Amino acid sequence: MQPIRRLQCLFTVFSGAFLIPYILFLIIAGMPLFYMELALGQYNREGAATVWKICPVFKGVGYAVILIALYVGFYYNVIIAWSLYYLFSSFTFELPWTNCHNSWNSPNCTDPKLFNASVLGNGTKYSKYKLTPAAEFYERGVLHLHESRGIHDLGLPRWQLSLCLLVVVIILFFSLWKGVKTSGKVVWITATLPYVVLFVLLIHGITLPGAYNGINAYLHIDFRRLKEATVWIDAATQIFYSLGAGFGVLIAFASYNKFDNNCYRDALLTSTINCVTSFISGFAIFSILGYMAHEHKVKIEDVATEGAGLVFILYPEAISTLSGSTFWAVVFFIMLLTLGIDSSMGGMEAVITGLADDFHLLKQHRKLFTFGVSFGTFLLALFCITNGGIYVLTLLDTFAAGTSILFAVLMEAIGVSWFYGVDRFSEDIQQMMGFKPGLYWRLCWKFVSPAFLLFVVIVSIINFKPLTYDDYTFPLWANRIGWGIALSSMVLVPAYIIYKFMNVRGTFKEVSGTRPPHHYTAPIIFLSHHNFITLSRPTDLHLVLLLSFPTDTLTRWCGKILMLLGKSLNQHHTQN
């Protein structure tokens, strides 16, 4: 399950308006693709790359999602390290973000007890006011952002965050080094504890003054916001973050299932519980927003924020005002820590299983490979814990798994539904569970989900705006690097297709020519592991392409025709 944190950042901005596209995309794309990935992994019992033995030219999709998962691991572990730092800082009688008497505070720091709406002035929202003790603890005490002038001025890694990051990586390594034998046990804690903590926070939150106003704002639907493309794009992206589809995680874990496991039931239950949990967590978040708005006598929309500010500024500030604040802070950050580790384990397992299944040398030395992946993510994550590390993290968070993950899932849906074939895929599912998917699922896989994904990918590219962080605007070269990161994963799909075609034996002239050599064998790059065909003579290139990109019925007929053609050519050559 991807972290509640990211979903609530979006709910905070769009509130009820976000729920409409979120639920719509969940039904027409999230659940169908979740079901597809579970079935793919369970039937083929392979990781994200080798699962494409069903359609070899689409193996680049597997490498793309593995690279995306690796990118996310670079910065996601940093967010977990922040949570661990906050957790350590919470073990004190007075939380360090409650006053302005610390070494990191600026002279302009404003005591929240003396705060009122007149302090803001110029229409500044409270969520954008960076002079509160909680805001200064995050930006000056933890990130040391004030010591950086921008992404061009990163500085050295902070040793405190480096130690926290090292602890996180060590936990992940020992949770994954023996595969599902260890991760399956760890997940019992990391997946269940957040539910207990969330329930406790929810019950306490709705008893606070002003909580009703926050919940009312959460459920209010502003239909005007539905005209904004960003609402729909963010809802689509969040579906895949929330369910984990497209990162190779589902395929990796499903490959360990029993062959006859009911993955249809798992898909429905897991996706529903995940999204209902996210919806319920909104009440816990907005009850706190309502409480903060009540305390500072401002509007809820002035308190609402997005990004890390919600989790590391606003929520800690609210906790600091409660009775027994130390206890609530410890409980809250334990929840964040377990949620983060749970999500990061899934992403790293996708990378490890995906590559280990493809390269047997890595599989034979899984523990060493797991250490290499863990240590590699640690080294690259050091860029994100420098003084200007938040700029690197924002860059990766925007480009590494935005448009690129949508593109990867689009190609995955096309590869399975159109080239491998919905009918054949349905037969695979029937072999596992004894029944075929219903018409709704087959229509979504073949038409609805690909169309939806294509639309969102195009709109996300058209509506791209230069990257910013608060008042800082990223330079043009940083945006270009960001797009380079995004394209580095997307380009693997067409690159692998070209690579496969370039590896057809024989020159282009021999493959397309009319004068075949006497002893020439050209294997077709066939997409189905059920019907691999080897021609004993070359044929026209358009027939090769036709076989490489077939539909189900066309595949079978073309296969029969070309086998007959091969036999005829053999007989003709013998007679001559």
Coordinates of C-alpha atoms in Angstrom, one line a residue:
M1 CA 0.0 0.0 0.0
Q2 CA 1.4 3.4 -0.9
P3 CA 1.5 5.9 1.8
I4 CA -1.6 7.8 3.0
R5 CA 0.7 10.9 3.2
R6 CA 0.7 11.5 -0.6
L7 CA -3.0 11.0 -1.0
Q8 CA -3.9 13.4 1.8
C9 CA -1.7 16.1 0.2
L10 CA -3.9 16.0 -2.8
F11 CA -7.1 15.8 -0.7
T12 CA -6.0 18.9 1.1
V13 CA -5.8 20.8 -2.1
F14 CA -8.8 19.5 -3.9
S15 CA -11.0 18.2 -1.1
G16 CA -14.3 16.7 -2.3
A17 CA -13.7 17.7 -5.9
F18 CA -10.7 15.3 -6.0
L19 CA -12.9 12.4 -4.9
I20 CA -15.0 12.4 -8.1
P21 CA -12.1 11.7 -10.6
Y22 CA -10.3 9.6 -8.1
I23 CA -13.3 7.2 -7.7
L24 CA -14.0 7.2 -11.5
F25 CA -10.4 6.4 -12.3
L26 CA -10.3 3.7 -9.6
I27 CA -13.2 1.9 -11.3
I28 CA -12.2 2.2 -14.9
A29 CA -8.4 2.0 -14.6
G30 CA -7.1 1.3 -11.1
M31 CA -9.0 -1.9 -10.3
P32 CA -8.7 -3.4 -13.8
L33 CA -5.0 -2.8 -14.0
F34 CA -4.5 -4.0 -10.4
Y35 CA -6.2 -7.2 -11.4
M36 CA -4.2 -7.5 -14.6
E37 CA -0.9 -7.2 -12.8
L38 CA -1.8 -9.7 -10.1
A39 CA -2.9 -12.2 -12.8
L40 CA 0.2 -11.6 -14.8
G41 CA 2.6 -12.2 -12.0
Q42 CA 0.7 -15.2 -10.6
Y43 CA 0.3 -17.0 -13.9
N44 CA 3.9 -16.4 -15.3
R45 CA 5.6 -16.5 -11.8
E46 CA 8.1 -14.0 -13.0
G47 CA 9.2 -10.5 -12.1
A48 CA 8.4 -7.2 -13.9
A49 CA 10.9 -7.9 -16.8
T50 CA 10.8 -11.6 -17.4
V51 CA 7.0 -11.7 -17.2
W52 CA 7.1 -10.3 -20.7
K53 CA 8.0 -13.7 -22.1
I54 CA 4.4 -13.5 -23.2
C55 CA 5.3 -10.5 -25.5
P56 CA 9.1 -10.3 -25.7
V57 CA 9.3 -7.0 -27.6
F58 CA 7.5 -5.4 -24.7
K59 CA 10.2 -6.4 -22.2
G60 CA 11.3 -2.8 -22.2
V61 CA 8.1 -2.0 -20.2
G62 CA 9.4 -4.2 -17.5
Y63 CA 12.8 -2.5 -17.4
A64 CA 11.0 0.9 -17.4
V65 CA 8.9 0.2 -14.3
I66 CA 12.0 -1.3 -12.6
L67 CA 13.9 1.9 -13.3
I68 CA 11.0 4.0 -12.1
A69 CA 10.8 2.0 -8.8
L70 CA 14.5 2.5 -8.4
Y71 CA 14.2 6.3 -8.9
V72 CA 11.5 6.5 -6.3
G73 CA 13.6 4.6 -3.9
F74 CA 16.3 7.2 -4.2
Y75 CA 14.2 9.9 -2.6
Y76 CA 11.4 8.0 -0.8
N77 CA 13.8 6.6 1.7
V78 CA 14.7 10.2 2.5
I79 CA 11.1 11.0 3.5
I80 CA 11.3 7.9 5.8
A81 CA 14.5 9.3 7.3
W82 CA 12.8 12.6 8.0
S83 CA 10.1 10.7 9.9
L84 CA 12.7 8.8 11.9
Y85 CA 14.4 12.1 12.7
Y86 CA 11.1 13.6 13.9
L87 CA 10.5 10.4 16.0
F88 CA 13.8 10.8 17.8
S89 CA 13.2 14.5 18.3
S90 CA 9.8 13.7 19.9
F91 CA 11.3 11.9 22.9
T92 CA 11.4 15.0 25.1
F93 CA 9.1 16.7 27.6
E94 CA 8.7 19.7 25.3
L95 CA 8.6 19.1 21.6
P96 CA 11.3 21.1 19.8
W97 CA 8.9 22.8 17.4
T98 CA 6.7 24.4 20.1
N99 CA 8.8 27.6 20.7
C100 CA 11.2 30.1 19.1
H101 CA 14.1 29.6 21.6
N102 CA 16.2 27.1 19.6
S103 CA 19.5 27.6 17.8
W104 CA 17.9 27.2 14.4
N105 CA 15.1 29.8 14.9
S106 CA 15.3 33.1 13.0
P107 CA 14.9 36.5 14.8
N108 CA 11.5 36.8 13.0
C109 CA 10.1 33.5 14.4
T110 CA 6.5 34.0 15.7
D111 CA 5.3 32.3 18.8
P112 CA 2.0 30.5 17.8
K113 CA 0.4 31.6 21.1
L114 CA 0.8 35.2 20.0
F115 CA -0.3 34.5 16.4
N116 CA -3.4 36.1 14.9
A117 CA -4.7 36.8 11.4
S118 CA -3.2 40.3 11.4
V119 CA 0.3 38.9 11.5
L120 CA -0.1 37.5 8.0
G121 CA -1.1 40.6 6.1
N122 CA -1.0 40.9 2.3
G123 CA -3.4 38.0 1.9
T124 CA -0.8 35.5 2.9
K125 CA -2.2 32.1 3.8
Y126 CA -1.3 30.6 7.2
S127 CA 0.0 27.5 5.4
K128 CA 2.5 29.6 3.5
Y129 CA 3.7 31.4 6.6
K130 CA 7.2 30.1 7.2
L131 CA 8.1 31.8 10.5
T132 CA 6.2 29.5 12.9
P133 CA 8.3 27.3 15.2
A134 CA 7.1 24.1 13.4
A135 CA 7.9 25.6 9.9
E136 CA 11.3 26.7 11.1
F137 CA 12.1 23.4 12.7
Y138 CA 11.4 21.6 9.4
E139 CA 13.1 24.0 7.0
R140 CA 15.9 25.3 9.2
G141 CA 16.4 22.7 11.9
V142 CA 15.9 19.5 9.7
L143 CA 16.6 20.5 6.1
H144 CA 18.8 23.6 6.7
L145 CA 17.2 25.0 3.6
H146 CA 18.2 28.6 4.6
E147 CA 21.8 27.6 3.9
S148 CA 21.2 26.9 0.2
R149 CA 20.5 29.4 -2.6
G150 CA 18.9 26.8 -4.9
I151 CA 19.4 23.5 -6.6
H152 CA 22.8 24.8 -7.9
D153 CA 24.0 25.2 -4.3
L154 CA 23.4 21.8 -2.5
G155 CA 26.2 21.7 0.1
L156 CA 27.2 18.6 2.0
P157 CA 24.9 15.9 3.4
R158 CA 23.6 16.6 7.0
W159 CA 25.2 14.0 9.3
Q160 CA 22.1 13.7 11.4
L161 CA 19.9 12.8 8.4
S162 CA 22.7 10.6 7.0
L163 CA 22.5 8.5 10.2
C164 CA 18.7 8.3 10.0
L165 CA 18.9 7.3 6.3
L166 CA 21.5 4.6 7.1
V167 CA 19.2 3.2 9.8
V168 CA 16.3 3.1 7.3
V169 CA 18.4 1.4 4.6
I170 CA 19.6 -1.2 7.2
I171 CA 16.1 -2.0 8.2
L172 CA 15.1 -2.4 4.5
F173 CA 18.0 -4.6 3.8
F174 CA 17.3 -7.1 6.6
S175 CA 13.6 -7.0 5.7
L176 CA 14.4 -8.0 2.1
W177 CA 17.6 -10.1 2.1
K178 CA 15.8 -13.4 2.2
G179 CA 12.9 -12.4 -0.1
V180 CA 9.3 -13.0 1.0
K181 CA 10.5 -15.2 3.9
T182 CA 11.5 -12.0 5.8
S183 CA 9.5 -9.3 4.1
G184 CA 6.3 -11.3 4.6
K185 CA 6.9 -11.3 8.3
V186 CA 7.8 -7.7 8.6
V187 CA 4.7 -6.6 6.6
W188 CA 2.5 -8.0 9.4
I189 CA 3.7 -5.1 11.5
T190 CA 4.2 -2.4 8.9
A191 CA 0.8 -3.0 7.3
T192 CA -1.4 -3.4 10.4
L193 CA 0.1 -1.0 12.9
P194 CA -0.8 2.1 10.8
Y195 CA -4.5 1.1 11.0
V196 CA -4.4 1.0 14.8
V197 CA -2.7 4.4 14.9
L198 CA -5.0 5.9 12.3
F199 CA -8.0 4.8 14.3
V200 CA -6.7 6.4 17.5
L201 CA -5.8 9.6 15.7
L202 CA -9.2 9.7 14.0
I203 CA -11.2 9.2 17.3
H204 CA -9.1 11.9 19.0
G205 CA -9.2 14.3 16.0
I206 CA -13.0 14.4 15.7
T207 CA -13.3 15.4 19.4
L208 CA -11.3 18.6 18.9
P209 CA -13.0 22.0 18.6
G210 CA -13.4 23.0 14.9
A211 CA -13.2 19.4 13.7
Y212 CA -16.7 19.5 12.3
N213 CA -15.8 22.5 10.1
G214 CA -12.8 20.6 8.7
I215 CA -14.8 17.5 7.9
N216 CA -17.5 19.6 6.3
A217 CA -14.8 21.2 4.1
Y218 CA -13.4 17.7 3.3
L219 CA -16.8 16.4 2.0
H220 CA -17.8 19.6 0.2
I221 CA -17.6 19.3 -3.6
D222 CA -16.6 22.4 -5.6
F223 CA -17.6 21.4 -9.1
R224 CA -15.7 24.3 -10.6
R225 CA -12.5 22.6 -9.7
L226 CA -13.4 19.7 -12.0
K227 CA -12.7 22.0 -15.0
E228 CA -9.0 22.1 -14.0
A229 CA -6.9 19.5 -15.8
T230 CA -4.5 19.2 -12.8
V231 CA -7.3 17.7 -10.7
W232 CA -7.8 14.9 -13.2
I233 CA -4.1 14.4 -13.8
D234 CA -3.3 14.2 -10.1
A235 CA -6.2 11.9 -9.5
A236 CA -4.9 9.5 -12.2
T237 CA -1.4 9.6 -10.9
Q238 CA -2.5 9.1 -7.4
I239 CA -4.4 5.9 -8.3
F240 CA -1.2 4.2 -9.3
Y241 CA 0.6 5.6 -6.2
S242 CA -2.2 4.4 -4.0
L243 CA -2.6 0.9 -5.5
G244 CA 1.1 0.4 -6.5
A245 CA 0.1 -0.5 -10.1
G246 CA 2.8 0.2 -12.7
F247 CA 5.8 0.0 -10.3
G248 CA 6.3 -3.8 -10.8
V249 CA 5.4 -4.3 -7.1
L250 CA 2.2 -6.2 -7.7
I251 CA 3.8 -8.5 -10.4
A252 CA 6.8 -9.2 -8.1
F253 CA 4.7 -10.2 -5.1
A254 CA 2.0 -12.0 -7.1
S255 CA 4.7 -14.2 -8.6
Y256 CA 5.1 -15.9 -5.2
N257 CA 1.4 -16.8 -5.0
K258 CA 0.1 -20.3 -5.4
F259 CA -1.0 -21.0 -9.0
D260 CA -4.6 -21.4 -8.1
N261 CA -4.8 -18.5 -5.8
N262 CA -8.0 -16.3 -6.3
C263 CA -6.2 -13.1 -7.4
Y264 CA -9.6 -11.7 -8.6
R265 CA -10.8 -11.7 -5.0
D266 CA -7.4 -10.3 -3.9
A267 CA -7.6 -7.5 -6.4
L268 CA -11.1 -6.4 -5.4
L269 CA -10.5 -6.6 -1.7
T270 CA -7.1 -5.0 -1.6
S271 CA -7.9 -2.1 -3.9
T272 CA -11.2 -1.4 -2.1
I273 CA -9.7 -1.6 1.4
N274 CA -6.8 0.6 0.3
C275 CA -8.9 3.3 -1.1
V276 CA -11.5 3.2 1.7
T277 CA -8.6 3.6 4.2
S278 CA -7.3 6.6 2.3
F279 CA -10.8 8.1 2.3
I280 CA -11.2 7.5 6.1
S281 CA -7.8 9.0 6.8
G282 CA -9.1 12.2 5.2
F283 CA -11.4 12.6 8.2
A284 CA -8.4 12.3 10.5
I285 CA -6.4 14.9 8.5
F286 CA -9.3 17.4 8.0
S287 CA -10.4 17.2 11.6
I288 CA -6.9 18.5 12.5
L289 CA -7.1 21.2 9.8
G290 CA -10.5 22.3 11.2
Y291 CA -8.9 22.4 14.7
M292 CA -6.0 24.5 13.5
A293 CA -8.3 26.9 11.6
H294 CA -10.3 27.3 14.8
E295 CA -7.3 27.9 17.0
H296 CA -5.8 30.6 14.7
K297 CA -9.2 32.0 13.7
V298 CA -8.6 31.7 10.0
K299 CA -10.3 29.9 7.1
I300 CA -9.7 26.2 6.5
E301 CA -8.5 26.9 3.0
D302 CA -5.8 29.2 4.5
V303 CA -4.6 26.3 6.8
A304 CA -4.7 23.6 4.1
T305 CA -1.4 22.8 2.4
E306 CA 0.1 20.3 0.1
G307 CA 3.4 18.4 -0.1
A308 CA 5.5 17.7 2.9
G309 CA 4.2 20.8 4.7
L310 CA 1.1 18.9 5.8
V311 CA 2.9 16.1 7.5
F312 CA 6.1 17.8 8.7
I313 CA 4.8 21.2 9.6
L314 CA 1.0 21.5 10.1
Y315 CA 0.3 18.2 11.8
P316 CA 3.3 18.4 14.2
E317 CA 2.2 21.9 15.1
A318 CA -1.3 20.7 15.8
I319 CA 0.0 17.8 17.9
S320 CA 2.2 20.2 20.0
T321 CA -1.0 22.0 21.2
L322 CA -2.6 18.8 22.5
S323 CA -2.5 17.5 26.0
G324 CA 0.1 14.7 26.1
S325 CA 1.8 16.1 23.0
T326 CA 4.9 13.9 23.3
F327 CA 2.8 10.7 23.2
W328 CA 0.8 11.8 20.2
A329 CA 3.9 12.9 18.3
V330 CA 5.6 9.5 19.0
V331 CA 2.4 7.6 17.8
F332 CA 2.1 9.8 14.7
F333 CA 5.6 9.4 13.5
I334 CA 5.7 5.7 14.3
M335 CA 2.7 5.5 11.9
L336 CA 4.6 7.4 9.2
L337 CA 7.7 5.3 9.7
T338 CA 5.9 2.0 9.3
L339 CA 3.9 3.3 6.3
G340 CA 7.1 4.4 4.6
I341 CA 9.0 1.2 5.3
D342 CA 6.0 -0.8 4.0
S343 CA 5.9 1.1 0.8
S344 CA 9.7 1.2 0.3
M345 CA 9.9 -2.5 0.8
G346 CA 7.5 -3.0 -2.1
G347 CA 9.4 -0.8 -4.4
M348 CA 12.8 -2.4 -3.7
E349 CA 11.3 -5.9 -3.9
A350 CA 10.1 -5.0 -7.4
V351 CA 13.6 -4.0 -8.4
I352 CA 15.3 -7.0 -6.8
T353 CA 12.9 -9.6 -8.0
G354 CA 12.6 -8.1 -11.5
L355 CA 16.3 -8.1 -12.2
A356 CA 17.1 -11.3 -10.3
D357 CA 14.5 -13.2 -12.3
D358 CA 16.1 -11.9 -15.5
F359 CA 19.8 -12.4 -14.6
H360 CA 20.4 -15.8 -12.9
L361 CA 23.8 -14.6 -11.5
L362 CA 21.9 -12.0 -9.4
K363 CA 19.4 -14.6 -8.3
Q364 CA 22.2 -16.9 -7.1
H365 CA 23.6 -14.1 -5.0
R366 CA 20.4 -12.5 -3.9
K367 CA 21.7 -11.3 -0.5
L368 CA 24.7 -9.6 -2.1
F369 CA 22.5 -8.1 -4.8
T370 CA 20.0 -6.8 -2.2
F371 CA 22.9 -5.2 -0.3
G372 CA 24.1 -3.6 -3.6
V373 CA 20.7 -2.1 -4.3
S374 CA 20.2 -0.9 -0.7
F375 CA 23.7 0.6 -0.6
G376 CA 23.3 2.2 -4.0
T377 CA 20.0 3.9 -3.0
F378 CA 21.7 5.1 0.1
L379 CA 24.6 6.8 -1.8
L380 CA 22.3 8.5 -4.3
A381 CA 19.8 9.5 -1.6
L382 CA 22.6 11.6 0.0
F383 CA 22.0 14.3 -2.6
C384 CA 18.5 14.7 -1.1
I385 CA 19.8 15.3 2.5
T386 CA 22.1 18.2 1.7
N387 CA 21.2 21.8 2.5
G388 CA 19.5 22.1 -0.9
G389 CA 18.4 18.4 -1.0
I390 CA 14.7 19.3 -0.9
Y391 CA 15.1 20.8 -4.4
V392 CA 16.6 17.5 -5.7
L393 CA 13.8 15.6 -3.9
T394 CA 11.1 17.8 -5.5
L395 CA 12.7 17.3 -8.9
L396 CA 12.7 13.5 -8.6
D397 CA 9.2 13.5 -7.1
T398 CA 7.8 15.5 -10.0
F399 CA 9.6 13.8 -12.9
A400 CA 10.7 10.3 -11.9
A401 CA 7.2 8.8 -11.5
G402 CA 4.8 11.3 -13.0
T403 CA 4.2 11.1 -16.7
S404 CA 6.6 8.2 -17.0
I405 CA 4.6 5.8 -14.7
L406 CA 1.4 6.6 -16.7
F407 CA 3.2 5.9 -19.9
A408 CA 4.6 2.6 -18.6
V409 CA 1.2 1.4 -17.5
L410 CA -0.3 2.5 -20.8
M411 CA 2.3 0.4 -22.7
E412 CA 1.7 -2.5 -20.3
A413 CA -2.1 -2.4 -21.0
I414 CA -1.5 -2.2 -24.7
G415 CA 1.0 -5.1 -24.6
V416 CA -1.2 -7.4 -22.7
S417 CA -4.6 -6.5 -24.2
W418 CA -3.7 -5.9 -27.9
F419 CA -0.6 -7.9 -28.6
Y420 CA -0.7 -10.8 -26.2
G421 CA -4.5 -10.7 -26.5
V422 CA -7.4 -10.3 -24.0
D423 CA -8.8 -13.7 -25.1
R424 CA -5.5 -15.5 -24.4
F425 CA -5.0 -13.6 -21.2
S426 CA -8.5 -14.6 -20.1
E427 CA -7.7 -18.2 -20.8
D428 CA -4.6 -18.0 -18.6
I429 CA -6.8 -16.7 -15.8
Q430 CA -9.3 -19.5 -16.3
Q431 CA -6.5 -22.0 -16.0
M432 CA -5.6 -20.5 -12.6
M433 CA -9.1 -19.9 -11.1
G434 CA -11.5 -21.9 -13.2
F435 CA -13.4 -19.0 -14.6
K436 CA -12.8 -16.2 -17.2
P437 CA -12.9 -12.5 -16.4
G438 CA -16.3 -10.9 -17.1
L439 CA -17.0 -8.6 -20.0
Y440 CA -16.5 -5.5 -17.9
W441 CA -12.9 -6.4 -17.1
R442 CA -12.1 -7.4 -20.7
L443 CA -13.6 -4.1 -22.1
C444 CA -11.6 -2.1 -19.5
W445 CA -8.3 -3.9 -20.4
K446 CA -8.7 -3.5 -24.1
F447 CA -10.4 -0.2 -24.6
V448 CA -11.3 1.9 -21.5
S449 CA -8.1 1.8 -19.5
P450 CA -5.7 2.4 -22.5
A451 CA -7.9 5.3 -23.8
F452 CA -7.9 6.8 -20.3
L453 CA -4.2 6.4 -19.9
L454 CA -3.4 7.8 -23.3
F455 CA -5.6 10.9 -22.6
V456 CA -3.9 11.5 -19.2
V457 CA -0.4 11.2 -20.6
I458 CA -1.1 13.7 -23.4
V459 CA -2.8 16.2 -21.1
S460 CA 0.0 15.9 -18.5
I461 CA 2.6 16.8 -21.1
I462 CA 0.5 19.6 -22.6
N463 CA -0.2 21.2 -19.1
F464 CA 3.3 20.9 -17.8
K465 CA 4.5 24.0 -16.0
P466 CA 8.0 24.9 -14.9
L467 CA 8.9 23.4 -11.6
T468 CA 8.7 25.5 -8.4
Y469 CA 9.2 25.0 -4.7
D470 CA 7.3 27.6 -2.7
D471 CA 8.7 30.9 -4.0
Y472 CA 11.8 29.3 -5.7
T473 CA 11.6 28.7 -9.4
F474 CA 13.8 26.0 -10.8
P475 CA 16.2 27.0 -13.6
L476 CA 15.6 25.8 -17.1
W477 CA 18.5 23.4 -17.0
A478 CA 16.9 21.7 -13.9
N479 CA 13.7 21.2 -15.8
R480 CA 15.6 19.7 -18.7
I481 CA 17.3 17.3 -16.3
G482 CA 13.9 16.4 -14.9
W483 CA 12.6 15.5 -18.3
G484 CA 15.7 13.6 -19.0
I485 CA 15.0 11.5 -15.9
A486 CA 11.4 10.9 -17.1
L487 CA 12.5 10.0 -20.6
S488 CA 15.3 7.7 -19.4
S489 CA 12.6 5.2 -18.3
M490 CA 10.1 5.8 -21.1
V491 CA 12.7 5.4 -23.9
L492 CA 13.4 1.9 -22.7
V493 CA 10.2 0.7 -24.3
P494 CA 10.9 1.7 -27.9
A495 CA 14.6 1.1 -27.5
Y496 CA 14.0 -2.5 -26.6
I497 CA 11.6 -3.0 -29.5
I498 CA 14.3 -1.7 -31.9
Y499 CA 16.9 -3.9 -30.2
K500 CA 14.7 -7.0 -30.7
F501 CA 14.2 -6.3 -34.4
M502 CA 17.9 -5.5 -34.9
N503 CA 18.6 -9.0 -33.5
V504 CA 16.7 -10.8 -36.2
R505 CA 19.3 -13.0 -37.9
G506 CA 20.3 -11.8 -41.4
T507 CA 20.7 -8.4 -42.9
F508 CA 17.8 -6.1 -43.7
K509 CA 18.2 -7.0 -47.4
E510 CA 18.1 -10.7 -46.7
V511 CA 15.0 -10.4 -44.6
S512 CA 13.2 -8.3 -47.2
G513 CA 14.8 -9.6 -50.4
T514 CA 13.3 -12.0 -52.9
R515 CA 16.4 -14.2 -53.4
P516 CA 16.8 -16.3 -50.2
P517 CA 20.1 -18.0 -49.6
H518 CA 20.0 -21.8 -49.5
H519 CA 20.9 -22.3 -45.8
Y520 CA 19.3 -19.3 -44.0
T521 CA 17.3 -19.5 -40.8
A522 CA 15.6 -16.3 -39.5
P523 CA 13.7 -16.6 -36.2
I524 CA 10.7 -14.3 -36.0
I525 CA 10.5 -12.0 -33.0
F526 CA 7.2 -13.6 -32.0
L527 CA 5.3 -12.2 -29.1
S528 CA 3.7 -15.3 -27.7
H529 CA 5.5 -18.0 -25.8
H530 CA 2.7 -20.4 -26.8
N531 CA 3.4 -20.1 -30.5
F532 CA 7.0 -19.4 -31.3
I533 CA 7.7 -19.8 -35.0
T534 CA 11.0 -20.2 -36.8
L535 CA 11.0 -19.8 -40.5
S536 CA 13.5 -21.9 -42.5
R537 CA 13.5 -19.2 -45.2
P538 CA 13.2 -15.4 -45.2
T539 CA 10.0 -13.7 -46.1
D540 CA 9.0 -10.1 -46.8
L541 CA 9.6 -7.7 -44.0
H542 CA 6.0 -6.8 -43.7
L543 CA 5.1 -10.4 -42.8
V544 CA 7.8 -10.3 -40.1
L545 CA 6.3 -7.1 -38.7
L546 CA 2.8 -8.6 -39.0
L547 CA 3.8 -11.5 -36.9
S548 CA 5.6 -9.3 -34.4
F549 CA 2.5 -7.2 -33.8
P550 CA -0.6 -9.5 -34.1
T551 CA -4.0 -9.7 -32.6
D552 CA -5.1 -13.1 -31.3
T553 CA -6.9 -14.4 -34.3
L554 CA -4.5 -12.8 -36.8
T555 CA -1.6 -14.5 -34.9
R556 CA -2.9 -18.0 -35.3
W557 CA -3.9 -17.6 -39.0
C558 CA -0.6 -15.9 -39.9
G559 CA 1.3 -18.6 -38.1
K560 CA -0.4 -21.3 -40.1
I561 CA 0.1 -19.5 -43.4
L562 CA 3.8 -18.9 -42.7
M563 CA 4.4 -22.5 -41.7
L564 CA 2.8 -23.7 -44.9
L565 CA 4.8 -21.2 -46.8
G566 CA 8.0 -22.5 -45.1
K567 CA 7.1 -26.1 -46.1
S568 CA 6.4 -25.0 -49.7
L569 CA 9.7 -23.2 -49.9
N570 CA 11.5 -26.3 -48.6
Q571 CA 9.8 -28.6 -51.1
H572 CA 10.6 -26.2 -53.9
H573 CA 14.2 -26.0 -52.9
T574 CA 14.5 -29.9 -52.7
Q575 CA 12.9 -30.2 -56.2
N576 CA 15.4 -27.7 -57.6

